[in-house]
Amino acid sequence: MSKYSVPETLAVSDSGFLFLPNTGETFTLNLVGKEILNLLQDGLSEEEIVKHMLDRYDIDERSLEKDLSDFIMQLRKYSIIKEE
Amino acid sequence: MKIAVTGLNATDNPGPGVPVIRCLKESKEYDIDIIGLFYDSLDPGIYMENICAACYMIPYPSSGVNALFDRLKVIHEKEKIDVIIPTLDSELYGFVKLQGKLADLGIKTFLPTAEQLNIRSKDKLFEFCDTNQIKAPKNILAASVKDIYSISEKFEYPVVIKGIFYDAYVVNNFEEAVSAFNKIRAKWGYPIIVQEYLKGDEFNVVALGDGNGQMTGAVAMRKLYITDKGKGWAGITINDNRLIELSRKVIERINWRSGMELEFIKSAETGEYYLIEINPRFPAWTYLAPAAGQNLPLLMLKMMLGEDVKPLTSYTIGTIFVRSSWDLITDIKTFEQIASFGEIKWTK
């Protein structure tokens, strides 16, 4: 079960604007991206996020898993999260 | 109090004079009048509103320290200057040599020694970093075009070709290296520095040393927008303690006295910081520091005046500067006064 850690210093605004205080980089997340990042901040694993999102959105599991995996890969690429 | 400040060339390669003045003018403790010292009658800082009370032309560093001192004496007779803050690399050696004579006139300065200036100069930086276990890109000094031939034996292209005071070009092959070498030689002379090119993002720190090994303040910034001249045109304060501690180490080891800008590259491969340059004065983005909570030029003034100061240790993360260009309008009479007489007094 893949779990990720999010630095405590990471700042995310209500609108999804994300600021990395260590590097000065900024990113803009859409509402779903922000929701996923918030779930990661709450300590949910990738599998738990899939379950949560399937309950909330009308989407098939395979597409969701693929999109989530892509999104997490991007978050890791930019050092926004780290695999535990 | 009258404070003379140089570096009014707020151009696309901006001098730090205007931002240093803006920092000083935020003082609530002192009633400050700024005397601008300029080299070119079109330096934009002369024409900015509410920056200088009066401006005077001074001779270029190549004229020698005696010419500079003679001119400063004349200006001092008219203005009774209390403090001089030079802000340009190329003039610092002259002002350092004149420190004693200026003190005799009652003019305070807060400058490094000539030895301290030399330790951090671009041609000696690698040696300093090597001795003090600070990572820095390797370099060779080119004293003739023959040295350019040896680049490929020591480094892989691209490399950076740098002037001793200003200018740097990233070159990808021998032909580009020769062209950059010739441009820099014509403008800045020797030595010319050939430096290993590091891939990564650039980070900068503005810091202040008290001359006894203590860092009295430091603010770290990442450039958000870089011009084709390599100048930061926007930047944001960041929180990476490694940058602050590296800066502290440099100031401690040199016993640096004055403002300073440290330039780092964060290696894209390893994430480690490499010190690429130490500039011996406040940078052109200095005004970001008070905006984030550390007015370092004002702190330096307090140290100059012998006040007890406490080191500043925190600042607001995420403070941003965005530089702009702005057309200033003047008239031919004003320009004549500045160009023909080399001085102007502005009415308040």
PDB file of N, CA, C and O in Angstrom, chain A residues 16-62:
ATOM      1  N   GLY A  16      -6.276  26.333  -4.206  1.00  0.00           N
ATOM      2  CA  GLY A  16      -5.385  25.324  -4.783  1.00  0.00           C
ATOM      3  C   GLY A  16      -4.036  25.857  -5.206  1.00  0.00           C
ATOM      4  O   GLY A  16      -3.284  25.177  -5.919  1.00  0.00           O
ATOM      5  N   PHE A  17      -3.695  27.073  -4.790  1.00  0.00           N
ATOM      6  CA  PHE A  17      -2.366  27.631  -5.116  1.00  0.00           C
ATOM      7  C   PHE A  17      -1.367  27.073  -4.114  1.00  0.00           C
ATOM      8  O   PHE A  17      -1.561  27.159  -2.907  1.00  0.00           O
ATOM      9  N   LEU A  18      -0.310  26.496  -4.657  1.00  0.00           N
ATOM     10  CA  LEU A  18       0.625  25.740  -3.809  1.00  0.00           C
ATOM     11  C   LEU A  18       1.998  26.406  -3.838  1.00  0.00           C
ATOM     12  O   LEU A  18       2.492  26.764  -4.907  1.00  0.00           O
ATOM     13  N   PHE A  19       2.603  26.559  -2.682  1.00  0.00           N
ATOM     14  CA  PHE A  19       3.898  27.235  -2.574  1.00  0.00           C
ATOM     15  C   PHE A  19       4.866  26.354  -1.794  1.00  0.00           C
ATOM     16  O   PHE A  19       4.546  25.894  -0.696  1.00  0.00           O
ATOM     17  N   LEU A  20       6.024  26.091  -2.402  1.00  0.00           N
ATOM     18  CA  LEU A  20       7.057  25.323  -1.705  1.00  0.00           C
ATOM     19  C   LEU A  20       8.037  26.309  -1.067  1.00  0.00           C
ATOM     20  O   LEU A  20       8.833  26.924  -1.777  1.00  0.00           O
ATOM     21  N   PRO A  21       7.981  26.499   0.241  1.00  0.00           N
ATOM     22  CA  PRO A  21       8.801  27.543   0.871  1.00  0.00           C
ATOM     23  C   PRO A  21      10.304  27.303   0.770  1.00  0.00           C
ATOM     24  O   PRO A  21      11.085  28.236   0.832  1.00  0.00           O
ATOM     25  N   ASN A  22      10.713  26.039   0.595  1.00  0.00           N
ATOM     26  CA  ASN A  22      12.157  25.762   0.525  1.00  0.00           C
ATOM     27  C   ASN A  22      12.776  26.157  -0.810  1.00  0.00           C
ATOM     28  O   ASN A  22      13.961  26.434  -0.881  1.00  0.00           O
ATOM     29  N   THR A  23      11.977  26.110  -1.852  1.00  0.00           N
ATOM     30  CA  THR A  23      12.543  26.388  -3.183  1.00  0.00           C
ATOM     31  C   THR A  23      11.927  27.606  -3.843  1.00  0.00           C
ATOM     32  O   THR A  23      12.445  28.086  -4.848  1.00  0.00           O
ATOM     33  N   GLY A  24      10.821  28.107  -3.326  1.00  0.00           N
ATOM     34  CA  GLY A  24      10.160  29.254  -3.932  1.00  0.00           C
ATOM     35  C   GLY A  24       9.290  28.896  -5.127  1.00  0.00           C
ATOM     36  O   GLY A  24       8.742  29.765  -5.786  1.00  0.00           O
ATOM     37  N   GLU A  25       9.149  27.586  -5.397  1.00  0.00           N
ATOM     38  CA  GLU A  25       8.329  27.192  -6.554  1.00  0.00           C
ATOM     39  C   GLU A  25       6.849  27.293  -6.225  1.00  0.00           C
ATOM     40  O   GLU A  25       6.438  27.050  -5.090  1.00  0.00           O
ATOM     41  N   THR A  26       6.061  27.643  -7.239  1.00  0.00           N
ATOM     42  CA  THR A  26       4.610  27.719  -7.049  1.00  0.00           C
ATOM     43  C   THR A  26       3.904  26.869  -8.103  1.00  0.00           C
ATOM     44  O   THR A  26       4.409  26.708  -9.222  1.00  0.00           O
ATOM     45  N   PHE A  27       2.735  26.342  -7.764  1.00  0.00           N
ATOM     46  CA  PHE A  27       1.944  25.503  -8.671  1.00  0.00           C
ATOM     47  C   PHE A  27       0.468  25.836  -8.459  1.00  0.00           C
ATOM     48  O   PHE A  27       0.087  26.332  -7.403  1.00  0.00           O
ATOM     49  N   THR A  28      -0.321  25.545  -9.481  1.00  0.00           N
ATOM     50  CA  THR A  28      -1.764  25.718  -9.315  1.00  0.00           C
ATOM     51  C   THR A  28      -2.448  24.363  -9.491  1.00  0.00           C
ATOM     52  O   THR A  28      -2.241  23.688 -10.501  1.00  0.00           O
ATOM     53  N   LEU A  29      -3.223  23.969  -8.499  1.00  0.00           N
ATOM     54  CA  LEU A  29      -3.956  22.703  -8.566  1.00  0.00           C
ATOM     55  C   LEU A  29      -5.429  22.996  -8.847  1.00  0.00           C
ATOM     56  O   LEU A  29      -5.953  24.002  -8.356  1.00  0.00           O
ATOM     57  N   ASN A  30      -6.088  22.119  -9.614  1.00  0.00           N
ATOM     58  CA  ASN A  30      -7.535  22.285  -9.728  1.00  0.00           C
ATOM     59  C   ASN A  30      -8.189  21.685  -8.479  1.00  0.00           C
ATOM     60  O   ASN A  30      -7.501  21.167  -7.588  1.00  0.00           O
ATOM     61  N   LEU A  31      -9.509  21.754  -8.410  1.00  0.00           N
ATOM     62  CA  LEU A  31     -10.184  21.367  -7.164  1.00  0.00           C
ATOM     63  C   LEU A  31      -9.942  19.904  -6.812  1.00  0.00           C
ATOM     64  O   LEU A  31      -9.745  19.555  -5.645  1.00  0.00           O
ATOM     65  N   VAL A  32      -9.933  19.050  -7.848  1.00  0.00           N
ATOM     66  CA  VAL A  32      -9.729  17.617  -7.578  1.00  0.00           C
ATOM     67  C   VAL A  32      -8.280  17.383  -7.121  1.00  0.00           C
ATOM     68  O   VAL A  32      -8.027  16.621  -6.181  1.00  0.00           O
ATOM     69  N   GLY A  33      -7.335  18.081  -7.786  1.00  0.00           N
ATOM     70  CA  GLY A  33      -5.924  17.955  -7.394  1.00  0.00           C
ATOM     71  C   GLY A  33      -5.727  18.386  -5.950  1.00  0.00           C
ATOM     72  O   GLY A  33      -5.008  17.745  -5.176  1.00  0.00           O
ATOM     73  N   LYS A  34      -6.390  19.493  -5.590  1.00  0.00           N
ATOM     74  CA  LYS A  34      -6.267  19.991  -4.211  1.00  0.00           C
ATOM     75  C   LYS A  34      -6.860  18.975  -3.230  1.00  0.00           C
ATOM     76  O   LYS A  34      -6.297  18.727  -2.165  1.00  0.00           O
ATOM     77  N   GLU A  35      -7.991  18.392  -3.624  1.00  0.00           N
ATOM     78  CA  GLU A  35      -8.639  17.403  -2.745  1.00  0.00           C
ATOM     79  C   GLU A  35      -7.697  16.213  -2.511  1.00  0.00           C
ATOM     80  O   GLU A  35      -7.524  15.754  -1.377  1.00  0.00           O
ATOM     81  N   ILE A  36      -7.039  15.769  -3.583  1.00  0.00           N
ATOM     82  CA  ILE A  36      -6.125  14.622  -3.445  1.00  0.00           C
ATOM     83  C   ILE A  36      -4.937  14.990  -2.558  1.00  0.00           C
ATOM     84  O   ILE A  36      -4.540  14.213  -1.681  1.00  0.00           O
ATOM     85  N   LEU A  37      -4.403  16.201  -2.767  1.00  0.00           N
ATOM     86  CA  LEU A  37      -3.259  16.611  -1.929  1.00  0.00           C
ATOM     87  C   LEU A  37      -3.670  16.689  -0.462  1.00  0.00           C
ATOM     88  O   LEU A  37      -2.937  16.268   0.433  1.00  0.00           O
ATOM     89  N   ASN A  38      -4.876  17.214  -0.221  1.00  0.00           N
ATOM     90  CA  ASN A  38      -5.369  17.279   1.167  1.00  0.00           C
ATOM     91  C   ASN A  38      -5.493  15.870   1.768  1.00  0.00           C
ATOM     92  O   ASN A  38      -5.170  15.663   2.938  1.00  0.00           O
ATOM     93  N   LEU A  39      -5.931  14.890   0.943  1.00  0.00           N
ATOM     94  CA  LEU A  39      -6.045  13.512   1.447  1.00  0.00           C
ATOM     95  C   LEU A  39      -4.668  12.944   1.760  1.00  0.00           C
ATOM     96  O   LEU A  39      -4.481  12.238   2.751  1.00  0.00           O
ATOM     97  N   LEU A  40      -3.697  13.280   0.909  1.00  0.00           N
ATOM     98  CA  LEU A  40      -2.318  12.829   1.176  1.00  0.00           C
ATOM     99  C   LEU A  40      -1.807  13.467   2.467  1.00  0.00           C
ATOM    100  O   LEU A  40      -1.138  12.826   3.271  1.00  0.00           O
ATOM    101  N   GLN A  41      -2.150  14.751   2.663  1.00  0.00           N
ATOM    102  CA  GLN A  41      -1.745  15.443   3.904  1.00  0.00           C
ATOM    103  C   GLN A  41      -2.381  14.783   5.134  1.00  0.00           C
ATOM    104  O   GLN A  41      -1.784  14.763   6.201  1.00  0.00           O
ATOM    105  N   ASP A  42      -3.608  14.246   4.919  1.00  0.00           N
ATOM    106  CA  ASP A  42      -4.290  13.568   6.035  1.00  0.00           C
ATOM    107  C   ASP A  42      -3.722  12.180   6.291  1.00  0.00           C
ATOM    108  O   ASP A  42      -4.176  11.469   7.198  1.00  0.00           O
ATOM    109  N   GLY A  43      -2.778  11.751   5.446  1.00  0.00           N
ATOM    110  CA  GLY A  43      -2.098  10.475   5.674  1.00  0.00           C
ATOM    111  C   GLY A  43      -2.730   9.282   4.970  1.00  0.00           C
ATOM    112  O   GLY A  43      -2.401   8.129   5.271  1.00  0.00           O
ATOM    113  N   LEU A  44      -3.645   9.524   4.020  1.00  0.00           N
ATOM    114  CA  LEU A  44      -4.279   8.401   3.308  1.00  0.00           C
ATOM    115  C   LEU A  44      -3.301   7.785   2.307  1.00  0.00           C
ATOM    116  O   LEU A  44      -2.493   8.492   1.700  1.00  0.00           O
ATOM    117  N   SER A  45      -3.391   6.486   2.136  1.00  0.00           N
ATOM    118  CA  SER A  45      -2.556   5.801   1.141  1.00  0.00           C
ATOM    119  C   SER A  45      -3.203   5.967  -0.239  1.00  0.00           C
ATOM    120  O   SER A  45      -4.361   6.387  -0.362  1.00  0.00           O
ATOM    121  N   GLU A  46      -2.465   5.580  -1.278  1.00  0.00           N
ATOM    122  CA  GLU A  46      -2.984   5.682  -2.652  1.00  0.00           C
ATOM    123  C   GLU A  46      -4.281   4.875  -2.788  1.00  0.00           C
ATOM    124  O   GLU A  46      -5.253   5.345  -3.384  1.00  0.00           O
ATOM    125  N   GLU A  47      -4.266   3.684  -2.213  1.00  0.00           N
ATOM    126  CA  GLU A  47      -5.451   2.800  -2.310  1.00  0.00           C
ATOM    127  C   GLU A  47      -6.644   3.416  -1.579  1.00  0.00           C
ATOM    128  O   GLU A  47      -7.793   3.357  -2.067  1.00  0.00           O
ATOM    129  N   GLU A  48      -6.389   3.999  -0.432  1.00  0.00           N
ATOM    130  CA  GLU A  48      -7.483   4.630   0.345  1.00  0.00           C
ATOM    131  C   GLU A  48      -8.040   5.845  -0.407  1.00  0.00           C
ATOM    132  O   GLU A  48      -9.243   6.110  -0.370  1.00  0.00           O
ATOM    133  N   ILE A  49      -7.172   6.531  -1.126  1.00  0.00           N
ATOM    134  CA  ILE A  49      -7.647   7.695  -1.906  1.00  0.00           C
ATOM    135  C   ILE A  49      -8.541   7.203  -3.050  1.00  0.00           C
ATOM    136  O   ILE A  49      -9.593   7.794  -3.331  1.00  0.00           O
ATOM    137  N   VAL A  50      -8.149   6.078  -3.693  1.00  0.00           N
ATOM    138  CA  VAL A  50      -8.976   5.524  -4.778  1.00  0.00           C
ATOM    139  C   VAL A  50     -10.379   5.231  -4.236  1.00  0.00           C
ATOM    140  O   VAL A  50     -11.387   5.608  -4.842  1.00  0.00           O
ATOM    141  N   LYS A  51     -10.419   4.595  -3.082  1.00  0.00           N
ATOM    142  CA  LYS A  51     -11.710   4.231  -2.488  1.00  0.00           C
ATOM    143  C   LYS A  51     -12.547   5.488  -2.203  1.00  0.00           C
ATOM    144  O   LYS A  51     -13.731   5.562  -2.545  1.00  0.00           O
ATOM    145  N   HIS A  52     -11.892   6.471  -1.626  1.00  0.00           N
ATOM    146  CA  HIS A  52     -12.562   7.724  -1.275  1.00  0.00           C
ATOM    147  C   HIS A  52     -13.134   8.410  -2.520  1.00  0.00           C
ATOM    148  O   HIS A  52     -14.281   8.858  -2.529  1.00  0.00           O
ATOM    149  N   MET A  53     -12.337   8.448  -3.569  1.00  0.00           N
ATOM    150  CA  MET A  53     -12.756   9.163  -4.786  1.00  0.00           C
ATOM    151  C   MET A  53     -13.864   8.398  -5.523  1.00  0.00           C
ATOM    152  O   MET A  53     -14.760   9.009  -6.115  1.00  0.00           O
ATOM    153  N   LEU A  54     -13.794   7.052  -5.466  1.00  0.00           N
ATOM    154  CA  LEU A  54     -14.846   6.259  -6.126  1.00  0.00           C
ATOM    155  C   LEU A  54     -16.205   6.506  -5.468  1.00  0.00           C
ATOM    156  O   LEU A  54     -17.231   6.523  -6.129  1.00  0.00           O
ATOM    157  N   ASP A  55     -16.174   6.710  -4.145  1.00  0.00           N
ATOM    158  CA  ASP A  55     -17.421   7.004  -3.422  1.00  0.00           C
ATOM    159  C   ASP A  55     -17.971   8.371  -3.799  1.00  0.00           C
ATOM    160  O   ASP A  55     -19.171   8.588  -3.798  1.00  0.00           O
ATOM    161  N   ARG A  56     -17.085   9.279  -4.143  1.00  0.00           N
ATOM    162  CA  ARG A  56     -17.509  10.677  -4.376  1.00  0.00           C
ATOM    163  C   ARG A  56     -17.795  11.012  -5.831  1.00  0.00           C
ATOM    164  O   ARG A  56     -18.602  11.887  -6.117  1.00  0.00           O
ATOM    165  N   TYR A  57     -17.108  10.332  -6.749  1.00  0.00           N
ATOM    166  CA  TYR A  57     -17.228  10.724  -8.162  1.00  0.00           C
ATOM    167  C   TYR A  57     -17.691   9.556  -9.032  1.00  0.00           C
ATOM    168  O   TYR A  57     -17.398   8.393  -8.737  1.00  0.00           O
ATOM    169  N   ASP A  58     -18.340   9.915 -10.110  1.00  0.00           N
ATOM    170  CA  ASP A  58     -18.828   8.915 -11.054  1.00  0.00           C
ATOM    171  C   ASP A  58     -17.704   8.632 -12.057  1.00  0.00           C
ATOM    172  O   ASP A  58     -17.620   9.274 -13.105  1.00  0.00           O
ATOM    173  N   ILE A  59     -16.850   7.694 -11.718  1.00  0.00           N
ATOM    174  CA  ILE A  59     -15.699   7.380 -12.572  1.00  0.00           C
ATOM    175  C   ILE A  59     -15.367   5.896 -12.406  1.00  0.00           C
ATOM    176  O   ILE A  59     -15.573   5.333 -11.319  1.00  0.00           O
ATOM    177  N   ASP A  60     -14.885   5.272 -13.483  1.00  0.00           N
ATOM    178  CA  ASP A  60     -14.544   3.847 -13.342  1.00  0.00           C
ATOM    179  C   ASP A  60     -13.192   3.717 -12.652  1.00  0.00           C
ATOM    180  O   ASP A  60     -12.317   4.598 -12.771  1.00  0.00           O
ATOM    181  N   GLU A  61     -13.009   2.612 -11.936  1.00  0.00           N
ATOM    182  CA  GLU A  61     -11.843   2.431 -11.071  1.00  0.00           C
ATOM    183  C   GLU A  61     -10.539   2.478 -11.856  1.00  0.00           C
ATOM    184  O   GLU A  61      -9.541   3.066 -11.411  1.00  0.00           O
ATOM    185  N   ARG A  62     -10.540   1.891 -13.054  1.00  0.00           N
ATOM    186  CA  ARG A  62      -9.282   1.809 -13.828  1.00  0.00           C
ATOM    187  C   ARG A  62      -8.794   3.199 -14.233  1.00  0.00           C
ATOM    188  O   ARG A  62      -7.613   3.530 -14.117  1.00  0.00           O
TER     189      ARG A  62
END
